[in-house]
JSON list of C-alpha atoms in Angstrom, two decimals:
[
{"chain": "A", "resi": 1, "resn": "UNK", "atom": "CA", "xyz": [-106.55, -37.61, 41.57]},
{"chain": "A", "resi": 2, "resn": "UNK", "atom": "CA", "xyz": [-105.98, -39.84, 44.57]},
{"chain": "A", "resi": 3, "resn": "UNK", "atom": "CA", "xyz": [-103.11, -39.07, 46.85]},
{"chain": "A", "resi": 4, "resn": "UNK", "atom": "CA", "xyz": [-101.54, -36.19, 44.98]},
{"chain": "A", "resi": 5, "resn": "UNK", "atom": "CA", "xyz": [-98.21, -35.31, 46.60]},
{"chain": "A", "resi": 6, "resn": "UNK", "atom": "CA", "xyz": [-97.95, -32.22, 48.80]},
{"chain": "A", "resi": 7, "resn": "UNK", "atom": "CA", "xyz": [-94.74, -30.96, 47.14]},
{"chain": "A", "resi": 8, "resn": "UNK", "atom": "CA", "xyz": [-95.94, -28.58, 44.35]},
{"chain": "A", "resi": 9, "resn": "UNK", "atom": "CA", "xyz": [-93.28, -29.60, 41.79]},
{"chain": "A", "resi": 10, "resn": "UNK", "atom": "CA", "xyz": [-94.03, -33.28, 42.35]},
{"chain": "A", "resi": 11, "resn": "UNK", "atom": "CA", "xyz": [-97.76, -32.58, 42.11]},
{"chain": "A", "resi": 12, "resn": "UNK", "atom": "CA", "xyz": [-97.24, -30.81, 38.78]},
{"chain": "A", "resi": 13, "resn": "UNK", "atom": "CA", "xyz": [-95.20, -33.70, 37.43]},
{"chain": "A", "resi": 14, "resn": "UNK", "atom": "CA", "xyz": [-97.86, -36.19, 38.55]},
{"chain": "A", "resi": 15, "resn": "UNK", "atom": "CA", "xyz": [-100.62, -34.21, 36.80]},
{"chain": "A", "resi": 16, "resn": "UNK", "atom": "CA", "xyz": [-98.77, -33.92, 33.47]},
{"chain": "A", "resi": 17, "resn": "UNK", "atom": "CA", "xyz": [-96.87, -37.21, 33.65]},
{"chain": "A", "resi": 18, "resn": "UNK", "atom": "CA", "xyz": [-97.50, -39.87, 31.09]},
{"chain": "A", "resi": 19, "resn": "UNK", "atom": "CA", "xyz": [-96.14, -40.54, 27.65]},
{"chain": "A", "resi": 20, "resn": "UNK", "atom": "CA", "xyz": [-98.86, -38.55, 25.89]},
{"chain": "A", "resi": 21, "resn": "UNK", "atom": "CA", "xyz": [-100.24, -35.90, 28.26]},
{"chain": "A", "resi": 22, "resn": "UNK", "atom": "CA", "xyz": [-97.69, -33.20, 27.42]},
{"chain": "A", "resi": 23, "resn": "UNK", "atom": "CA", "xyz": [-98.13, -33.87, 23.70]},
{"chain": "A", "resi": 24, "resn": "UNK", "atom": "CA", "xyz": [-101.93, -33.77, 23.96]},
{"chain": "A", "resi": 25, "resn": "UNK", "atom": "CA", "xyz": [-101.82, -30.55, 25.95]},
{"chain": "A", "resi": 26, "resn": "UNK", "atom": "CA", "xyz": [-99.36, -29.05, 23.46]},
{"chain": "A", "resi": 27, "resn": "UNK", "atom": "CA", "xyz": [-101.88, -29.64, 20.65]},
{"chain": "A", "resi": 28, "resn": "UNK", "atom": "CA", "xyz": [-104.78, -28.27, 22.71]},
{"chain": "A", "resi": 29, "resn": "UNK", "atom": "CA", "xyz": [-102.99, -25.04, 23.64]},
{"chain": "A", "resi": 30, "resn": "UNK", "atom": "CA", "xyz": [-103.60, -23.53, 20.21]},
{"chain": "A", "resi": 31, "resn": "UNK", "atom": "CA", "xyz": [-107.29, -24.40, 19.81]},
{"chain": "A", "resi": 32, "resn": "UNK", "atom": "CA", "xyz": [-110.02, -26.94, 20.59]},
{"chain": "A", "resi": 33, "resn": "UNK", "atom": "CA", "xyz": [-109.65, -30.22, 18.75]},
{"chain": "A", "resi": 34, "resn": "UNK", "atom": "CA", "xyz": [-111.76, -33.29, 18.09]},
{"chain": "A", "resi": 35, "resn": "UNK", "atom": "CA", "xyz": [-110.64, -36.76, 19.11]},
{"chain": "A", "resi": 36, "resn": "UNK", "atom": "CA", "xyz": [-110.11, -37.78, 15.49]},
{"chain": "A", "resi": 37, "resn": "UNK", "atom": "CA", "xyz": [-107.88, -34.75, 14.91]},
{"chain": "A", "resi": 38, "resn": "UNK", "atom": "CA", "xyz": [-105.79, -35.57, 17.98]},
{"chain": "A", "resi": 39, "resn": "UNK", "atom": "CA", "xyz": [-105.48, -39.15, 16.71]},
{"chain": "A", "resi": 40, "resn": "UNK", "atom": "CA", "xyz": [-104.19, -37.89, 13.36]},
{"chain": "A", "resi": 41, "resn": "UNK", "atom": "CA", "xyz": [-101.70, -35.58, 15.07]},
{"chain": "A", "resi": 42, "resn": "UNK", "atom": "CA", "xyz": [-100.41, -38.46, 17.22]},
{"chain": "A", "resi": 43, "resn": "UNK", "atom": "CA", "xyz": [-100.65, -41.62, 15.11]},
{"chain": "A", "resi": 44, "resn": "UNK", "atom": "CA", "xyz": [-98.47, -43.64, 17.52]},
{"chain": "A", "resi": 45, "resn": "UNK", "atom": "CA", "xyz": [-100.99, -43.44, 20.38]},
{"chain": "A", "resi": 46, "resn": "UNK", "atom": "CA", "xyz": [-103.89, -45.89, 20.53]},
{"chain": "A", "resi": 47, "resn": "UNK", "atom": "CA", "xyz": [-107.40, -44.48, 20.81]},
{"chain": "A", "resi": 48, "resn": "UNK", "atom": "CA", "xyz": [-107.84, -46.25, 24.16]},
{"chain": "A", "resi": 49, "resn": "UNK", "atom": "CA", "xyz": [-104.75, -44.57, 25.65]},
{"chain": "A", "resi": 50, "resn": "UNK", "atom": "CA", "xyz": [-105.66, -41.20, 24.11]},
{"chain": "A", "resi": 51, "resn": "UNK", "atom": "CA", "xyz": [-109.12, -41.30, 25.69]},
{"chain": "A", "resi": 52, "resn": "UNK", "atom": "CA", "xyz": [-107.68, -42.44, 29.02]},
{"chain": "A", "resi": 53, "resn": "UNK", "atom": "CA", "xyz": [-105.15, -39.60, 29.07]},
{"chain": "A", "resi": 54, "resn": "UNK", "atom": "CA", "xyz": [-107.83, -37.05, 28.09]},
{"chain": "A", "resi": 55, "resn": "UNK", "atom": "CA", "xyz": [-110.09, -38.29, 30.90]},
{"chain": "A", "resi": 56, "resn": "UNK", "atom": "CA", "xyz": [-107.29, -37.97, 33.45]},
{"chain": "A", "resi": 57, "resn": "UNK", "atom": "CA", "xyz": [-106.51, -34.46, 32.25]},
{"chain": "A", "resi": 58, "resn": "UNK", "atom": "CA", "xyz": [-110.21, -33.62, 32.41]},
{"chain": "A", "resi": 59, "resn": "UNK", "atom": "CA", "xyz": [-110.33, -34.89, 36.01]},
{"chain": "A", "resi": 60, "resn": "UNK", "atom": "CA", "xyz": [-107.44, -32.56, 36.84]},
{"chain": "A", "resi": 61, "resn": "UNK", "atom": "CA", "xyz": [-109.32, -29.73, 35.10]},
{"chain": "A", "resi": 62, "resn": "UNK", "atom": "CA", "xyz": [-106.56, -28.92, 32.64]},
{"chain": "A", "resi": 63, "resn": "UNK", "atom": "CA", "xyz": [-108.71, -30.10, 29.70]},
{"chain": "A", "resi": 64, "resn": "UNK", "atom": "CA", "xyz": [-112.42, -29.64, 29.13]},
{"chain": "A", "resi": 65, "resn": "UNK", "atom": "CA", "xyz": [-114.72, -31.73, 26.97]},
{"chain": "A", "resi": 66, "resn": "UNK", "atom": "CA", "xyz": [-117.69, -30.23, 25.15]},
{"chain": "A", "resi": 67, "resn": "UNK", "atom": "CA", "xyz": [-120.35, -32.45, 23.58]},
{"chain": "A", "resi": 68, "resn": "UNK", "atom": "CA", "xyz": [-122.42, -30.83, 20.85]},
{"chain": "A", "resi": 69, "resn": "UNK", "atom": "CA", "xyz": [-125.98, -32.18, 20.44]},
{"chain": "A", "resi": 70, "resn": "UNK", "atom": "CA", "xyz": [-125.91, -33.17, 16.81]},
{"chain": "A", "resi": 71, "resn": "UNK", "atom": "CA", "xyz": [-125.94, -36.35, 14.76]},
{"chain": "A", "resi": 72, "resn": "UNK", "atom": "CA", "xyz": [-123.36, -37.77, 14.72]},
{"chain": "A", "resi": 73, "resn": "UNK", "atom": "CA", "xyz": [-122.30, -36.34, 18.08]},
{"chain": "A", "resi": 74, "resn": "UNK", "atom": "CA", "xyz": [-119.38, -33.94, 18.01]},
{"chain": "A", "resi": 75, "resn": "UNK", "atom": "CA", "xyz": [-116.98, -33.72, 20.95]},
{"chain": "A", "resi": 76, "resn": "UNK", "atom": "CA", "xyz": [-114.32, -31.04, 21.29]},
{"chain": "A", "resi": 77, "resn": "UNK", "atom": "CA", "xyz": [-111.45, -31.03, 23.75]},
{"chain": "A", "resi": 78, "resn": "UNK", "atom": "CA", "xyz": [-109.66, -27.86, 24.76]},
{"chain": "A", "resi": 79, "resn": "UNK", "atom": "CA", "xyz": [-107.18, -26.66, 27.32]},
{"chain": "A", "resi": 80, "resn": "UNK", "atom": "CA", "xyz": [-108.84, -24.88, 30.23]},
{"chain": "A", "resi": 81, "resn": "UNK", "atom": "CA", "xyz": [-107.39, -21.70, 31.73]},
{"chain": "A", "resi": 82, "resn": "UNK", "atom": "CA", "xyz": [-105.57, -23.94, 34.20]},
{"chain": "A", "resi": 83, "resn": "UNK", "atom": "CA", "xyz": [-104.26, -26.02, 31.30]},
{"chain": "A", "resi": 84, "resn": "UNK", "atom": "CA", "xyz": [-103.20, -22.89, 29.42]},
{"chain": "A", "resi": 85, "resn": "UNK", "atom": "CA", "xyz": [-101.21, -21.85, 32.49]},
{"chain": "A", "resi": 86, "resn": "UNK", "atom": "CA", "xyz": [-98.97, -24.89, 31.86]},
{"chain": "A", "resi": 87, "resn": "UNK", "atom": "CA", "xyz": [-97.70, -23.38, 28.60]},
{"chain": "A", "resi": 88, "resn": "UNK", "atom": "CA", "xyz": [-94.52, -21.90, 30.16]},
{"chain": "A", "resi": 89, "resn": "UNK", "atom": "CA", "xyz": [-93.88, -25.21, 31.93]},
{"chain": "A", "resi": 90, "resn": "UNK", "atom": "CA", "xyz": [-94.11, -27.14, 28.64]},
{"chain": "A", "resi": 91, "resn": "UNK", "atom": "CA", "xyz": [-91.89, -24.61, 26.88]},
{"chain": "A", "resi": 92, "resn": "UNK", "atom": "CA", "xyz": [-89.32, -24.82, 29.69]},
{"chain": "A", "resi": 93, "resn": "UNK", "atom": "CA", "xyz": [-89.33, -28.64, 29.41]},
{"chain": "A", "resi": 94, "resn": "UNK", "atom": "CA", "xyz": [-88.89, -28.33, 25.66]},
{"chain": "A", "resi": 95, "resn": "UNK", "atom": "CA", "xyz": [-85.95, -25.94, 26.00]},
{"chain": "A", "resi": 96, "resn": "UNK", "atom": "CA", "xyz": [-84.33, -28.14, 28.64]},
{"chain": "A", "resi": 97, "resn": "UNK", "atom": "CA", "xyz": [-84.71, -31.16, 26.36]},
{"chain": "A", "resi": 98, "resn": "UNK", "atom": "CA", "xyz": [-82.95, -29.26, 23.57]},
{"chain": "A", "resi": 99, "resn": "UNK", "atom": "CA", "xyz": [-80.10, -28.25, 25.92]},
{"chain": "A", "resi": 100, "resn": "UNK", "atom": "CA", "xyz": [-79.81, -31.84, 27.13]},
{"chain": "A", "resi": 101, "resn": "UNK", "atom": "CA", "xyz": [-79.60, -33.15, 23.56]},
{"chain": "A", "resi": 102, "resn": "UNK", "atom": "CA", "xyz": [-76.95, -30.54, 22.73]},
{"chain": "A", "resi": 103, "resn": "UNK", "atom": "CA", "xyz": [-74.96, -31.48, 25.84]},
{"chain": "A", "resi": 104, "resn": "UNK", "atom": "CA", "xyz": [-75.00, -35.12, 24.70]},
{"chain": "A", "resi": 105, "resn": "UNK", "atom": "CA", "xyz": [-74.04, -34.05, 21.16]},
{"chain": "A", "resi": 106, "resn": "UNK", "atom": "CA", "xyz": [-77.40, -35.24, 19.82]},
{"chain": "A", "resi": 107, "resn": "UNK", "atom": "CA", "xyz": [-79.13, -32.02, 18.70]},
{"chain": "A", "resi": 108, "resn": "UNK", "atom": "CA", "xyz": [-80.38, -33.70, 15.53]},
{"chain": "A", "resi": 109, "resn": "UNK", "atom": "CA", "xyz": [-82.43, -36.13, 17.65]},
{"chain": "A", "resi": 110, "resn": "UNK", "atom": "CA", "xyz": [-84.87, -33.50, 18.96]},
{"chain": "A", "resi": 111, "resn": "UNK", "atom": "CA", "xyz": [-87.53, -31.45, 17.24]},
{"chain": "A", "resi": 112, "resn": "UNK", "atom": "CA", "xyz": [-87.83, -27.69, 17.35]},
{"chain": "A", "resi": 113, "resn": "UNK", "atom": "CA", "xyz": [-89.99, -26.38, 20.17]},
{"chain": "A", "resi": 114, "resn": "UNK", "atom": "CA", "xyz": [-92.15, -24.50, 17.64]},
{"chain": "A", "resi": 115, "resn": "UNK", "atom": "CA", "xyz": [-92.80, -21.46, 19.82]},
{"chain": "A", "resi": 116, "resn": "UNK", "atom": "CA", "xyz": [-94.77, -19.76, 17.06]},
{"chain": "A", "resi": 117, "resn": "UNK", "atom": "CA", "xyz": [-97.49, -22.41, 17.01]},
{"chain": "A", "resi": 118, "resn": "UNK", "atom": "CA", "xyz": [-98.38, -21.86, 20.67]},
{"chain": "A", "resi": 119, "resn": "UNK", "atom": "CA", "xyz": [-100.74, -19.06, 21.62]},
{"chain": "A", "resi": 120, "resn": "UNK", "atom": "CA", "xyz": [-99.41, -16.18, 23.68]}
]
């Protein structure tokens, strides 16, 4: 959170930058998820990095963390209203990535944006 840039576009990119933040947020847009579920959805990310990225997103208030008092403890992560407001940004990035791949004649190298899985 230190020294966020004054230019709004640059600030946005700083908040959601990182290899995993957009992917994590994408999975949290549909519903709250537990850490273990996020780990299963993103097997290539280490637990250390996943927790670090979640903490940074929590500090920026785009993700919230809820601890349930039970044994064993249950922790859910979910996109806040501010995080949900990034949905059109993520979809625009996805669409641009598809156009870029098509322009480079590599459309088979990108996944579908899966609009239907994101909440309206």
